[in-house]
mmCIF file with all atom_site columns, C-alpha atoms in Angstrom:
data_model
loop_
_atom_site.group_PDB
_atom_site.id
_atom_site.type_symbol
_atom_site.label_atom_id
_atom_site.label_alt_id
_atom_site.label_comp_id
_atom_site.label_asym_id
_atom_site.label_entity_id
_atom_site.label_seq_id
_atom_site.pdbx_PDB_ins_code
_atom_site.Cartn_x
_atom_site.Cartn_y
_atom_site.Cartn_z
_atom_site.occupancy
_atom_site.B_iso_or_equiv
_atom_site.pdbx_formal_charge
_atom_site.auth_seq_id
_atom_site.auth_comp_id
_atom_site.auth_asym_id
_atom_site.auth_atom_id
_atom_site.pdbx_PDB_model_num
ATOM 1   C CA . UNK S 1 1   ? 22.938  9.913   -3.913  1.00 0.00 ? 800 UNK S CA 1
ATOM 2   C CA . UNK S 1 2   ? 19.664  8.108   -4.514  1.00 0.00 ? 801 UNK S CA 1
ATOM 3   C CA . UNK S 1 3   ? 17.120  8.837   -1.811  1.00 0.00 ? 802 UNK S CA 1
ATOM 4   C CA . UNK S 1 4   ? 15.256  6.016   -0.154  1.00 0.00 ? 803 UNK S CA 1
ATOM 5   C CA . UNK S 1 5   ? 11.498  5.764   -0.143  1.00 0.00 ? 804 UNK S CA 1
ATOM 6   C CA . UNK S 1 6   ? 11.511  6.836   3.515   1.00 0.00 ? 805 UNK S CA 1
ATOM 7   C CA . UNK S 1 7   ? 13.495  9.971   2.577   1.00 0.00 ? 806 UNK S CA 1
ATOM 8   C CA . UNK S 1 8   ? 10.971  10.760  -0.170  1.00 0.00 ? 807 UNK S CA 1
ATOM 9   C CA . UNK S 1 9   ? 8.059   10.294  2.225   1.00 0.00 ? 808 UNK S CA 1
ATOM 10  C CA . UNK S 1 10  ? 9.688   12.511  4.857   1.00 0.00 ? 809 UNK S CA 1
ATOM 11  C CA . UNK S 1 11  ? 9.826   15.353  2.302   1.00 0.00 ? 810 UNK S CA 1
ATOM 12  C CA . UNK S 1 12  ? 6.077   15.257  1.557   1.00 0.00 ? 811 UNK S CA 1
ATOM 13  C CA . UNK S 1 13  ? 4.102   18.160  2.981   1.00 0.00 ? 812 UNK S CA 1
ATOM 14  C CA . UNK S 1 14  ? 1.525   17.853  4.345   1.00 0.00 ? 813 UNK S CA 1
ATOM 15  C CA . UNK S 1 15  ? 2.013   14.242  5.369   1.00 0.00 ? 814 UNK S CA 1
ATOM 16  C CA . UNK S 1 16  ? -0.395  12.422  7.653   1.00 0.00 ? 815 UNK S CA 1
ATOM 17  C CA . UNK S 1 17  ? 0.766   9.251   9.340   1.00 0.00 ? 816 UNK S CA 1
ATOM 18  C CA . UNK S 1 18  ? -0.509  6.575   11.621  1.00 0.00 ? 817 UNK S CA 1
ATOM 19  C CA . UNK S 1 19  ? 1.484   4.916   14.375  1.00 0.00 ? 818 UNK S CA 1
ATOM 20  C CA . UNK S 1 20  ? 4.532   2.767   13.667  1.00 0.00 ? 819 UNK S CA 1
ATOM 21  C CA . UNK S 1 21  ? 3.956   -0.965  13.831  1.00 0.00 ? 820 UNK S CA 1
ATOM 22  C CA . UNK S 1 22  ? 6.011   -3.443  15.787  1.00 0.00 ? 821 UNK S CA 1
ATOM 23  C CA . UNK S 1 23  ? 7.864   -6.360  14.244  1.00 0.00 ? 822 UNK S CA 1
ATOM 24  C CA . UNK S 1 24  ? 5.243   -8.655  15.795  1.00 0.00 ? 823 UNK S CA 1
ATOM 25  C CA . UNK S 1 25  ? 2.392   -6.709  14.155  1.00 0.00 ? 824 UNK S CA 1
ATOM 26  C CA . UNK S 1 26  ? 4.213   -6.816  10.818  1.00 0.00 ? 825 UNK S CA 1
ATOM 27  C CA . UNK S 1 27  ? 4.770   -10.572 11.040  1.00 0.00 ? 826 UNK S CA 1
ATOM 28  C CA . UNK S 1 28  ? 1.154   -11.136 12.115  1.00 0.00 ? 827 UNK S CA 1
ATOM 29  C CA . UNK S 1 29  ? -0.158  -9.150  9.129   1.00 0.00 ? 828 UNK S CA 1
ATOM 30  C CA . UNK S 1 30  ? 2.014   -11.124 6.708   1.00 0.00 ? 829 UNK S CA 1
ATOM 31  C CA . UNK S 1 31  ? 0.914   -14.408 8.284   1.00 0.00 ? 830 UNK S CA 1
ATOM 32  C CA . UNK S 1 32  ? -2.778  -13.464 8.015   1.00 0.00 ? 831 UNK S CA 1
ATOM 33  C CA . UNK S 1 33  ? -2.337  -12.581 4.345   1.00 0.00 ? 832 UNK S CA 1
ATOM 34  C CA . UNK S 1 34  ? 0.000   -15.468 3.545   1.00 0.00 ? 833 UNK S CA 1
ATOM 35  C CA . UNK S 1 35  ? 2.478   -13.145 1.849   1.00 0.00 ? 834 UNK S CA 1
ATOM 36  C CA . UNK S 1 36  ? 5.733   -11.331 2.549   1.00 0.00 ? 835 UNK S CA 1
ATOM 37  C CA . UNK S 1 37  ? 5.655   -7.567  2.183   1.00 0.00 ? 836 UNK S CA 1
ATOM 38  C CA . UNK S 1 38  ? 8.429   -6.020  0.095   1.00 0.00 ? 837 UNK S CA 1
ATOM 39  C CA . UNK S 1 39  ? 11.120  -4.388  2.256   1.00 0.00 ? 838 UNK S CA 1
ATOM 40  C CA . UNK S 1 40  ? 10.169  -0.886  1.125   1.00 0.00 ? 839 UNK S CA 1
ATOM 41  C CA . UNK S 1 41  ? 6.576   -1.382  2.313   1.00 0.00 ? 840 UNK S CA 1
ATOM 42  C CA . UNK S 1 42  ? 7.646   -3.088  5.554   1.00 0.00 ? 841 UNK S CA 1
ATOM 43  C CA . UNK S 1 43  ? 9.896   -0.094  6.284   1.00 0.00 ? 842 UNK S CA 1
ATOM 44  C CA . UNK S 1 44  ? 6.956   2.300   5.765   1.00 0.00 ? 843 UNK S CA 1
ATOM 45  C CA . UNK S 1 45  ? 4.838   0.237   8.159   1.00 0.00 ? 844 UNK S CA 1
ATOM 46  C CA . UNK S 1 46  ? 7.585   0.176   10.795  1.00 0.00 ? 845 UNK S CA 1
ATOM 47  C CA . UNK S 1 47  ? 8.184   3.931   10.551  1.00 0.00 ? 846 UNK S CA 1
ATOM 48  C CA . UNK S 1 48  ? 4.689   5.333   9.907   1.00 0.00 ? 847 UNK S CA 1
ATOM 49  C CA . UNK S 1 49  ? 2.064   2.593   10.207  1.00 0.00 ? 848 UNK S CA 1
ATOM 50  C CA . UNK S 1 50  ? 0.172   4.194   7.324   1.00 0.00 ? 849 UNK S CA 1
ATOM 51  C CA . UNK S 1 51  ? 0.530   7.359   5.261   1.00 0.00 ? 850 UNK S CA 1
ATOM 52  C CA . UNK S 1 52  ? -1.795  9.831   3.634   1.00 0.00 ? 851 UNK S CA 1
ATOM 53  C CA . UNK S 1 53  ? -0.768  12.767  1.473   1.00 0.00 ? 852 UNK S CA 1
ATOM 54  C CA . UNK S 1 54  ? -2.356  14.918  -1.198  1.00 0.00 ? 853 UNK S CA 1
ATOM 55  C CA . UNK S 1 55  ? -5.080  12.646  -2.632  1.00 0.00 ? 854 UNK S CA 1
ATOM 56  C CA . UNK S 1 56  ? -3.320  9.381   -1.717  1.00 0.00 ? 855 UNK S CA 1
ATOM 57  C CA . UNK S 1 57  ? -4.176  7.145   1.233   1.00 0.00 ? 856 UNK S CA 1
ATOM 58  C CA . UNK S 1 58  ? -1.921  4.113   1.487   1.00 0.00 ? 857 UNK S CA 1
ATOM 59  C CA . UNK S 1 59  ? -3.155  1.196   3.546   1.00 0.00 ? 858 UNK S CA 1
ATOM 60  C CA . UNK S 1 60  ? -1.077  0.131   6.504   1.00 0.00 ? 859 UNK S CA 1
ATOM 61  C CA . UNK S 1 61  ? -1.246  -1.047  10.088  1.00 0.00 ? 860 UNK S CA 1
ATOM 62  C CA . UNK S 1 62  ? -2.347  0.571   13.372  1.00 0.00 ? 861 UNK S CA 1
ATOM 63  C CA . UNK S 1 63  ? -5.140  2.429   11.613  1.00 0.00 ? 862 UNK S CA 1
ATOM 64  C CA . UNK S 1 64  ? -8.901  2.359   11.090  1.00 0.00 ? 863 UNK S CA 1
ATOM 65  C CA . UNK S 1 65  ? -10.233 -0.683  9.247   1.00 0.00 ? 864 UNK S CA 1
ATOM 66  C CA . UNK S 1 66  ? -10.836 1.190   5.977   1.00 0.00 ? 865 UNK S CA 1
ATOM 67  C CA . UNK S 1 67  ? -7.070  1.855   5.772   1.00 0.00 ? 866 UNK S CA 1
ATOM 68  C CA . UNK S 1 68  ? -5.894  -1.415  7.321   1.00 0.00 ? 867 UNK S CA 1
ATOM 69  C CA . UNK S 1 69  ? -3.974  -3.484  4.774   1.00 0.00 ? 868 UNK S CA 1
ATOM 70  C CA . UNK S 1 70  ? -5.056  -6.817  6.265   1.00 0.00 ? 869 UNK S CA 1
ATOM 71  C CA . UNK S 1 71  ? -8.735  -5.907  6.554   1.00 0.00 ? 870 UNK S CA 1
ATOM 72  C CA . UNK S 1 72  ? -8.901  -4.388  3.056   1.00 0.00 ? 871 UNK S CA 1
ATOM 73  C CA . UNK S 1 73  ? -7.014  -7.212  1.359   1.00 0.00 ? 872 UNK S CA 1
ATOM 74  C CA . UNK S 1 74  ? -9.050  -9.963  3.027   1.00 0.00 ? 873 UNK S CA 1
ATOM 75  C CA . UNK S 1 75  ? -12.256 -8.101  2.150   1.00 0.00 ? 874 UNK S CA 1
ATOM 76  C CA . UNK S 1 76  ? -11.279 -7.905  -1.539  1.00 0.00 ? 875 UNK S CA 1
ATOM 77  C CA . UNK S 1 77  ? -10.199 -11.562 -1.587  1.00 0.00 ? 876 UNK S CA 1
ATOM 78  C CA . UNK S 1 78  ? -13.648 -12.483 -0.310  1.00 0.00 ? 877 UNK S CA 1
ATOM 79  C CA . UNK S 1 79  ? -15.388 -10.213 -2.817  1.00 0.00 ? 878 UNK S CA 1
ATOM 80  C CA . UNK S 1 80  ? -13.364 -11.396 -5.827  1.00 0.00 ? 879 UNK S CA 1
ATOM 81  C CA . UNK S 1 81  ? -12.438 -15.103 -6.022  1.00 0.00 ? 880 UNK S CA 1
ATOM 82  C CA . UNK S 1 82  ? -9.829  -14.250 -8.694  1.00 0.00 ? 881 UNK S CA 1
ATOM 83  C CA . UNK S 1 83  ? -8.060  -11.653 -6.512  1.00 0.00 ? 882 UNK S CA 1
ATOM 84  C CA . UNK S 1 84  ? -4.301  -12.350 -6.779  1.00 0.00 ? 883 UNK S CA 1
ATOM 85  C CA . UNK S 1 85  ? -3.162  -14.245 -3.668  1.00 0.00 ? 884 UNK S CA 1
ATOM 86  C CA . UNK S 1 86  ? 0.392   -12.839 -3.917  1.00 0.00 ? 885 UNK S CA 1
ATOM 87  C CA . UNK S 1 87  ? -0.759  -9.194  -3.731  1.00 0.00 ? 886 UNK S CA 1
ATOM 88  C CA . UNK S 1 88  ? -2.173  -6.822  -1.139  1.00 0.00 ? 887 UNK S CA 1
ATOM 89  C CA . UNK S 1 89  ? -4.293  -3.680  -1.398  1.00 0.00 ? 888 UNK S CA 1
ATOM 90  C CA . UNK S 1 90  ? -1.985  -0.681  -1.145  1.00 0.00 ? 889 UNK S CA 1
ATOM 91  C CA . UNK S 1 91  ? -4.657  1.873   -1.965  1.00 0.00 ? 890 UNK S CA 1
ATOM 92  C CA . UNK S 1 92  ? -8.374  1.983   -2.656  1.00 0.00 ? 891 UNK S CA 1
ATOM 93  C CA . UNK S 1 93  ? -8.741  4.746   -5.236  1.00 0.00 ? 892 UNK S CA 1
ATOM 94  C CA . UNK S 1 94  ? -12.407 5.099   -4.307  1.00 0.00 ? 893 UNK S CA 1
ATOM 95  C CA . UNK S 1 95  ? -13.641 5.403   -7.885  1.00 0.00 ? 894 UNK S CA 1
ATOM 96  C CA . UNK S 1 96  ? -15.371 2.586   -9.791  1.00 0.00 ? 895 UNK S CA 1
ATOM 97  C CA . UNK S 1 97  ? -13.834 -0.122  -7.582  1.00 0.00 ? 896 UNK S CA 1
ATOM 98  C CA . UNK S 1 98  ? -10.276 0.673   -8.701  1.00 0.00 ? 897 UNK S CA 1
ATOM 99  C CA . UNK S 1 99  ? -7.601  -0.639  -6.356  1.00 0.00 ? 898 UNK S CA 1
ATOM 100 C CA . UNK S 1 100 ? -3.851  -0.209  -6.354  1.00 0.00 ? 899 UNK S CA 1
ATOM 101 C CA . UNK S 1 101 ? -2.170  -3.520  -5.539  1.00 0.00 ? 900 UNK S CA 1
ATOM 102 C CA . UNK S 1 102 ? 1.396   -4.386  -4.633  1.00 0.00 ? 901 UNK S CA 1
ATOM 103 C CA . UNK S 1 103 ? 3.006   -7.802  -5.000  1.00 0.00 ? 902 UNK S CA 1
ATOM 104 C CA . UNK S 1 104 ? 5.739   -9.378  -2.880  1.00 0.00 ? 903 UNK S CA 1
ATOM 105 C CA . UNK S 1 105 ? 8.428   -7.931  -5.157  1.00 0.00 ? 904 UNK S CA 1
ATOM 106 C CA . UNK S 1 106 ? 7.080   -4.384  -4.768  1.00 0.00 ? 905 UNK S CA 1
ATOM 107 C CA . UNK S 1 107 ? 5.629   -4.136  -8.285  1.00 0.00 ? 906 UNK S CA 1
ATOM 108 C CA . UNK S 1 108 ? 2.499   -1.970  -8.388  1.00 0.00 ? 907 UNK S CA 1
ATOM 109 C CA . UNK S 1 109 ? -0.681  -2.828  -10.299 1.00 0.00 ? 908 UNK S CA 1
ATOM 110 C CA . UNK S 1 110 ? -4.089  -1.349  -10.945 1.00 0.00 ? 909 UNK S CA 1
ATOM 111 C CA . UNK S 1 111 ? -6.981  -3.758  -10.354 1.00 0.00 ? 910 UNK S CA 1
ATOM 112 C CA . UNK S 1 112 ? -10.624 -3.378  -11.306 1.00 0.00 ? 911 UNK S CA 1
ATOM 113 C CA . UNK S 1 113 ? -13.197 -6.172  -11.329 1.00 0.00 ? 912 UNK S CA 1
ATOM 114 C CA . UNK S 1 114 ? -10.658 -8.884  -12.134 1.00 0.00 ? 913 UNK S CA 1
ATOM 115 C CA . UNK S 1 115 ? -8.687  -6.852  -14.656 1.00 0.00 ? 914 UNK S CA 1
ATOM 116 C CA . UNK S 1 116 ? -5.109  -6.175  -13.573 1.00 0.00 ? 915 UNK S CA 1
ATOM 117 C CA . UNK S 1 117 ? -2.329  -4.213  -15.251 1.00 0.00 ? 916 UNK S CA 1
ATOM 118 C CA . UNK S 1 118 ? 1.116   -3.033  -14.189 1.00 0.00 ? 917 UNK S CA 1
ATOM 119 C CA . UNK S 1 119 ? 1.447   0.602   -13.101 1.00 0.00 ? 918 UNK S CA 1
ATOM 120 C CA . UNK S 1 120 ? 4.988   0.798   -11.781 1.00 0.00 ? 919 UNK S CA 1
ATOM 121 C CA . UNK S 1 121 ? 8.135   -1.261  -11.240 1.00 0.00 ? 920 UNK S CA 1
ATOM 122 C CA . UNK S 1 122 ? 8.484   -0.288  -7.580  1.00 0.00 ? 921 UNK S CA 1
ATOM 123 C CA . UNK S 1 123 ? 6.788   1.270   -4.601  1.00 0.00 ? 922 UNK S CA 1
ATOM 124 C CA . UNK S 1 124 ? 9.267   4.149   -4.801  1.00 0.00 ? 923 UNK S CA 1
ATOM 125 C CA . UNK S 1 125 ? 8.423   4.946   -8.415  1.00 0.00 ? 924 UNK S CA 1
ATOM 126 C CA . UNK S 1 126 ? 4.702   4.687   -7.609  1.00 0.00 ? 925 UNK S CA 1
ATOM 127 C CA . UNK S 1 127 ? 5.264   7.175   -4.800  1.00 0.00 ? 926 UNK S CA 1
ATOM 128 C CA . UNK S 1 128 ? 6.765   9.521   -7.414  1.00 0.00 ? 927 UNK S CA 1
ATOM 129 C CA . UNK S 1 129 ? 3.616   9.112   -9.530  1.00 0.00 ? 928 UNK S CA 1
ATOM 130 C CA . UNK S 1 130 ? 1.403   9.932   -6.529  1.00 0.00 ? 929 UNK S CA 1
ATOM 131 C CA . UNK S 1 131 ? 3.449   13.042  -5.771  1.00 0.00 ? 930 UNK S CA 1
ATOM 132 C CA . UNK S 1 132 ? 3.487   14.196  -9.411  1.00 0.00 ? 931 UNK S CA 1
ATOM 133 C CA . UNK S 1 133 ? -0.263  13.898  -9.923  1.00 0.00 ? 932 UNK S CA 1
ATOM 134 C CA . UNK S 1 134 ? -0.759  16.539  -7.238  1.00 0.00 ? 933 UNK S CA 1
ATOM 135 C CA . UNK S 1 135 ? 1.465   19.134  -8.919  1.00 0.00 ? 934 UNK S CA 1
#
C-alpha cells in the first residue's frame, strides 16, 4: 500500500510541528495569495500548521512570520517582480537566496534570483528528498 504524505510525515523523528489551521485560515491564506494550494499541502496545513525536521523547515500557517507561507510568499513577490504568481514559498533554504517553491499542482521548484528549475514532481517525492539528504 502506498503511504500518504501525512503517513510519511508522521514517521519522521524528530518532527516539530506548529498548530493545525482551520478551514477558514486555509481559505484566507489562499485568497491572500490568489492561488489554490495542492491537496497534499492543504492536508499538511490542516494537520500540522507547519513542519520542521532534520534541516528542513516548511512554511505553513499558525507560525512565526519567518515560517508563514503567506508572509514569506508576499515578501518574495515584492522583492522579485518576476516571482511566479502561481507558486508559493514552501521553504527558504537560507543560503544564497535559494527558495523552494510549490505550484498549484504540487510540483516543486528551486528558485534563485529569477532562475527557476524543477526539483520534484510532487510534494511527497520532495519530502522523500528532504528525508534522504539527512541520512
